[in-house]
Amino acid sequence: SCLSQREKRHELREKDEEVAEANDEYQKFKASYTTANADLSKAKADLQSLESKEGQALKQLWRLNSDVARVWEWLKDNQKEFSQEVFGPPFLTCSVKDPRYSDLIQAVLQQDDFFCFTTQNTRDLKRLNHQIYKELKVSAAVRASERPLSSYQPPIPREQLAEMGFDGYILDFLEGPEPVLAMLCANRNIHASLVSLKDITDDQAEQARQNPRIGQFVVGRRCYRTTRRPDLGPSAVSTRVTVVQKGRYWTDQPVDEGEKAGVQRRINELEQQLAEFETQTKAAFSKLKQLRIERGDIDKAIVRSRILCTGICYVVY
């Protein structure tokens, strides 16, 4: 019996090694399954994002300005670090109500206007600038918008604009968060910039040009920017006329079918991998379970052998 007990202990050690190896194999397949499942969830989310307007815009932002996209991704997860909501770039947060006005609106804006972030106080502006330049080490513009949108009043009542040949102010054709629109008012005077899809007469253009509160207006395919020198008198007015170019932003881009097909292929591959890992994981677990049972049987046999060897009787239930 004592000899049998030594043999059983040797068998137990061998079985422990088998259990350890089986457990390692099980954990490996389990980890592979978990990783593949997470990758599959992400790929499905990417496909859904590609098919949504917001997802397409974000994808385009990564291509146009990866620094701004990186800041935006960070900001979405860290809004709690600011005392008031911080808004993403107008490229993402704003849109044109009527696509016919898109080119005309973009003619009065500069590139930084599309990609700047908007805070509602200077303290948050400093906090975000620190994150951008010191932590993320990228480049992105931040502007503070502390005045409410309602404080930016049009220079001419809207009911008079039709007589002047205009459809409205640029602000009238943009939608987005009020602090972002207020920022564009402060920086580009969109509340005082007139717009018309059709050309206007020379007299109407001159009337708008002579109004000291109208700095720019866009009609048809022409953009008028007026500069005044009050120190030289009321007649010191010059106007620069430029042709309206095709806008690069705020356009409905079709889904990139090639990219979409690539993501779908990735999903199909991951689903196949997941099925294989699931089969392997279940088989590995069954093997591990059986080895643990066998190990338990050996352990019980050792206990019985020890009882016989020492002459001590136990009742085993």
C-alpha positions in Angstrom: 0.0 0.0 0.0 2.8 2.4 0.9 4.5 1.6 -2.5 1.1 2.2 -4.2 0.9 5.5 -2.4 4.2 6.7 -3.7 3.2 5.6 -7.2 -0.1 7.6 -6.8 1.8 10.7 -5.7 4.0 10.4 -8.8 0.9 10.0 -10.9 -0.6 13.0 -9.1 2.4 15.2 -10.0 2.1 14.1 -13.6 -1.6 14.8 -13.6 -1.0 18.3 -12.1 1.4 19.0 -15.0 -1.3 17.9 -17.5 -3.9 20.1 -15.7 -1.5 23.1 -15.8 -0.8 22.6 -19.5 -4.5 22.2 -20.3 -5.4 25.3 -18.3 -2.7 27.3 -20.2 -4.3 26.1 -23.5 -7.8 27.0 -22.3 -6.7 30.5 -21.1 -4.9 31.0 -24.5 -8.0 30.1 -26.5 -10.2 32.1 -24.1 -8.0 35.2 -24.5 -8.1 34.8 -28.3 -11.8 34.5 -28.3 -12.2 37.7 -26.1 -9.8 39.7 -28.4 -11.6 38.5 -31.5 -15.0 39.4 -30.0 -13.8 42.9 -29.1 -12.3 43.4 -32.6 -15.6 42.2 -34.1 -17.6 44.7 -32.0 -15.3 47.5 -33.1 -15.4 46.5 -36.8 -19.2 46.5 -36.6 -19.2 49.9 -34.9 -16.9 51.2 -37.7 -19.2 49.9 -40.3 -22.2 51.6 -38.6 -20.2 54.8 -38.3 -19.3 54.7 -42.0 -23.0 54.5 -42.8 -23.9 57.5 -40.6 -23.5 61.2 -41.4 -21.6 61.9 -38.2 -19.3 58.9 -38.8 -18.6 60.0 -42.4 -17.8 63.6 -41.1 -15.4 62.3 -38.4 -13.7 60.0 -41.0 -13.2 63.0 -43.2 -11.9 65.1 -40.3 -9.2 62.5 -39.7 -8.1 62.9 -43.4 -8.3 66.7 -43.4 -6.8 67.4 -40.0 -5.7 64.5 -37.8 -4.5 66.9 -35.0 -8.0 68.3 -34.6 -9.5 64.8 -34.8 -7.2 63.6 -32.1 -8.2 66.5 -29.8 -11.9 65.8 -30.5 -11.6 62.2 -29.6 -9.9 63.1 -26.3 -12.5 65.8 -25.6 -15.4 63.5 -26.0 -14.1 61.4 -23.2 -13.0 64.2 -20.9 -15.7 66.9 -20.9 -15.9 66.5 -17.1 -12.5 68.3 -16.8 -14.1 71.6 -17.9 -16.4 73.9 -16.0 -18.7 74.3 -19.0 -19.3 72.3 -22.1 -16.6 72.6 -24.7 -17.7 72.3 -28.3 -16.0 70.5 -31.2 -15.0 72.2 -34.5 -17.8 73.7 -36.7 -16.9 71.2 -39.4 -18.5 68.6 -37.1 -20.9 70.6 -34.9 -22.5 72.9 -37.5 -24.3 72.4 -40.8 -25.9 74.4 -43.6 -29.7 74.4 -43.5 -30.0 74.8 -47.3 -27.1 73.2 -49.3 -27.6 75.8 -52.0 -26.0 78.3 -49.7 -23.0 76.1 -48.7 -20.4 77.6 -51.1 -21.5 81.1 -50.4 -21.3 80.7 -46.6 -17.8 79.0 -46.9 -16.6 82.0 -49.0 -16.6 84.3 -45.9 -15.0 81.7 -43.5 -11.3 80.8 -43.2 -9.9 77.4 -42.7 -9.3 77.9 -39.0 -13.0 78.7 -38.6 -13.9 75.1 -39.5 -11.5 73.4 -37.2 -11.3 75.5 -34.1 -12.7 74.4 -30.7 -15.1 76.6 -28.7 -15.0 77.1 -24.9 -17.5 79.3 -23.0 -14.9 80.9 -20.7 -11.2 81.7 -20.8 -10.3 79.3 -17.9 -11.5 76.4 -20.0 -9.7 77.8 -23.0 -6.4 77.8 -21.1 -7.1 74.2 -19.8 -7.8 72.9 -23.3 -4.7 74.7 -24.8 -2.6 73.1 -22.2 -3.9 69.7 -23.1 -3.4 70.3 -26.8 0.1 71.7 -26.7 1.6 70.1 -23.6 -0.1 66.8 -23.3 -1.3 65.7 -26.7 1.5 67.7 -28.4 -0.5 68.6 -31.5 -1.8 71.9 -33.0 -5.4 73.1 -32.8 -7.1 76.5 -32.4 -9.3 77.2 -29.4 -11.6 80.3 -29.1 -13.6 81.5 -26.1 -17.2 82.4 -26.7 -18.4 84.3 -23.6 -21.2 86.4 -25.2 -24.6 84.9 -25.8 -25.7 84.5 -29.4 -28.6 86.9 -28.7 -26.2 89.7 -28.2 -25.2 89.7 -31.9 -28.0 91.6 -33.6 -28.3 92.2 -37.3 -27.4 95.7 -38.6 -30.5 95.8 -40.8 -33.9 94.4 -39.9 -34.5 91.2 -41.8 -37.8 92.4 -43.2 -35.8 95.1 -45.2 -33.4 92.7 -46.8 -35.7 91.5 -49.6 -35.9 95.1 -50.9 -32.1 95.2 -51.0 -32.0 92.0 -53.0 -30.7 89.7 -50.2 -32.1 86.4 -48.9 -30.8 86.9 -45.3 -27.7 86.8 -43.2 -25.3 84.0 -43.2 -26.2 83.2 -39.6 -29.8 82.5 -40.8 -28.6 79.6 -42.9 -26.3 77.9 -40.4 -27.4 75.6 -37.5 -25.3 74.4 -34.6 -24.7 75.0 -30.9 -25.3 78.6 -29.9 -21.9 79.2 -28.4 -20.3 78.0 -31.7 -22.5 80.3 -33.8 -21.7 83.1 -31.4 -18.0 82.4 -31.9 -18.4 82.7 -35.6 -20.3 86.0 -35.1 -17.5 87.4 -33.1 -14.8 86.3 -35.5 -16.4 86.5 -38.9 -19.5 88.7 -38.4 -21.8 86.1 -39.8 -24.7 87.9 -38.2 -23.9 91.0 -40.3 -22.8 89.2 -43.5 -25.5 89.3 -46.2 -26.1 86.5 -48.7 -28.2 86.0 -51.9 -28.3 83.1 -54.3 -29.1 85.6 -57.2 -27.1 88.5 -58.4 -28.2 92.0 -57.3 -28.2 95.3 -59.1 -25.2 97.7 -58.9 -27.4 100.1 -56.9 -28.2 97.4 -54.4 -24.6 96.4 -54.1 -23.6 100.0 -53.6 -26.2 100.4 -50.9 -24.8 97.4 -49.0 -21.3 98.6 -49.6 -21.9 102.0 -48.1 -23.6 100.6 -44.9 -20.8 101.0 -42.2 -22.1 97.9 -40.4 -21.9 95.6 -43.4 -18.4 94.3 -43.9 -19.1 91.6 -46.5 -21.8 90.1 -48.6 -22.0 87.3 -51.0 -24.3 87.3 -54.1 -24.5 84.8 -56.9 -20.9 83.7 -57.3 -19.2 86.8 -56.0 -18.0 87.8 -52.6 -17.6 91.5 -51.6 -15.4 92.5 -48.8 -15.4 96.1 -47.8 -12.6 97.9 -45.9 -13.1 101.3 -44.2 -10.6 103.8 -43.0 -12.5 106.1 -40.5 -9.3 108.1 -39.9 -9.3 109.2 -43.6 -13.0 110.1 -43.7 -16.3 108.6 -44.8 -15.2 108.3 -48.4 -12.2 106.1 -47.6 -14.0 102.8 -48.6 -12.5 100.1 -50.7 -14.2 96.8 -51.8 -12.5 93.7 -52.9 -14.5 91.3 -55.1 -13.6 87.6 -55.4 -15.2 84.7 -57.2 -16.9 82.1 -54.9 -15.1 78.8 -55.1 -16.5 75.4 -54.6 -16.6 74.7 -50.8 -14.5 71.9 -49.4 -16.6 71.4 -46.3 -20.2 70.8 -45.2 -20.9 68.7 -48.3 -22.8 65.4 -48.3 -20.1 62.9 -49.1 -21.2 59.5 -50.5 -20.1 56.5 -48.5 -16.7 55.2 -49.6 -17.9 51.8 -50.9 -14.3 50.5 -51.1 -13.6 51.3 -47.5 -17.1 49.9 -46.5 -16.3 46.7 -48.4 -13.0 46.4 -46.6 -14.6 46.7 -43.2 -17.2 44.1 -44.2 -14.5 41.7 -45.2 -12.8 42.3 -41.9 -16.1 41.5 -40.1 -16.5 38.2 -42.1 -13.0 37.2 -41.2 -13.5 38.0 -37.5 -16.8 36.1 -37.4 -15.0 33.0 -38.8 -12.1 33.4 -36.3 -14.6 33.8 -33.5 -16.4 30.6 -34.3 -13.1 28.7 -34.4 -11.9 30.2 -31.1 -15.3 29.3 -29.6 -15.0 25.7 -30.6 -11.4 25.5 -29.4 -12.2 27.2 -26.1 -15.1 24.8 -25.4 -12.9 21.7 -26.3 -10.1 23.0 -24.1 -12.5 23.6 -21.2 -13.9 20.1 -21.5 -10.4 18.6 -21.5 -9.5 20.7 -18.5 -12.6 19.7 -16.7 -12.0 16.0 -17.3 -8.3 16.2 -16.2 -9.4 17.9 -13.0 -11.9 15.1 -12.3 -9.1 12.5 -12.9 -6.8 14.5 -10.6 -9.4 14.4 -8.0 -9.8 10.7 -8.3 -6.0 10.2 -7.9 -6.1 12.5 -4.8 -8.9 10.4 -3.3 -6.9 7.2 -4.0 -3.9 8.7 -2.2 -6.0 9.5 0.8 -7.4 5.9 0.9 -3.9 4.5 0.5 -2.6 6.6 3.4 -5.4 5.3 5.6 -4.5 1.8 4.8 -0.8 2.4 5.3 -1.1 4.1 8.7 -3.8 1.7 10.0 -6.2 4.5 10.7 -9.7 4.0 9.6 -11.9 6.7 8.3 -15.4 6.5 7.0 -15.5 7.9 3.5 -18.9 9.2 2.4 
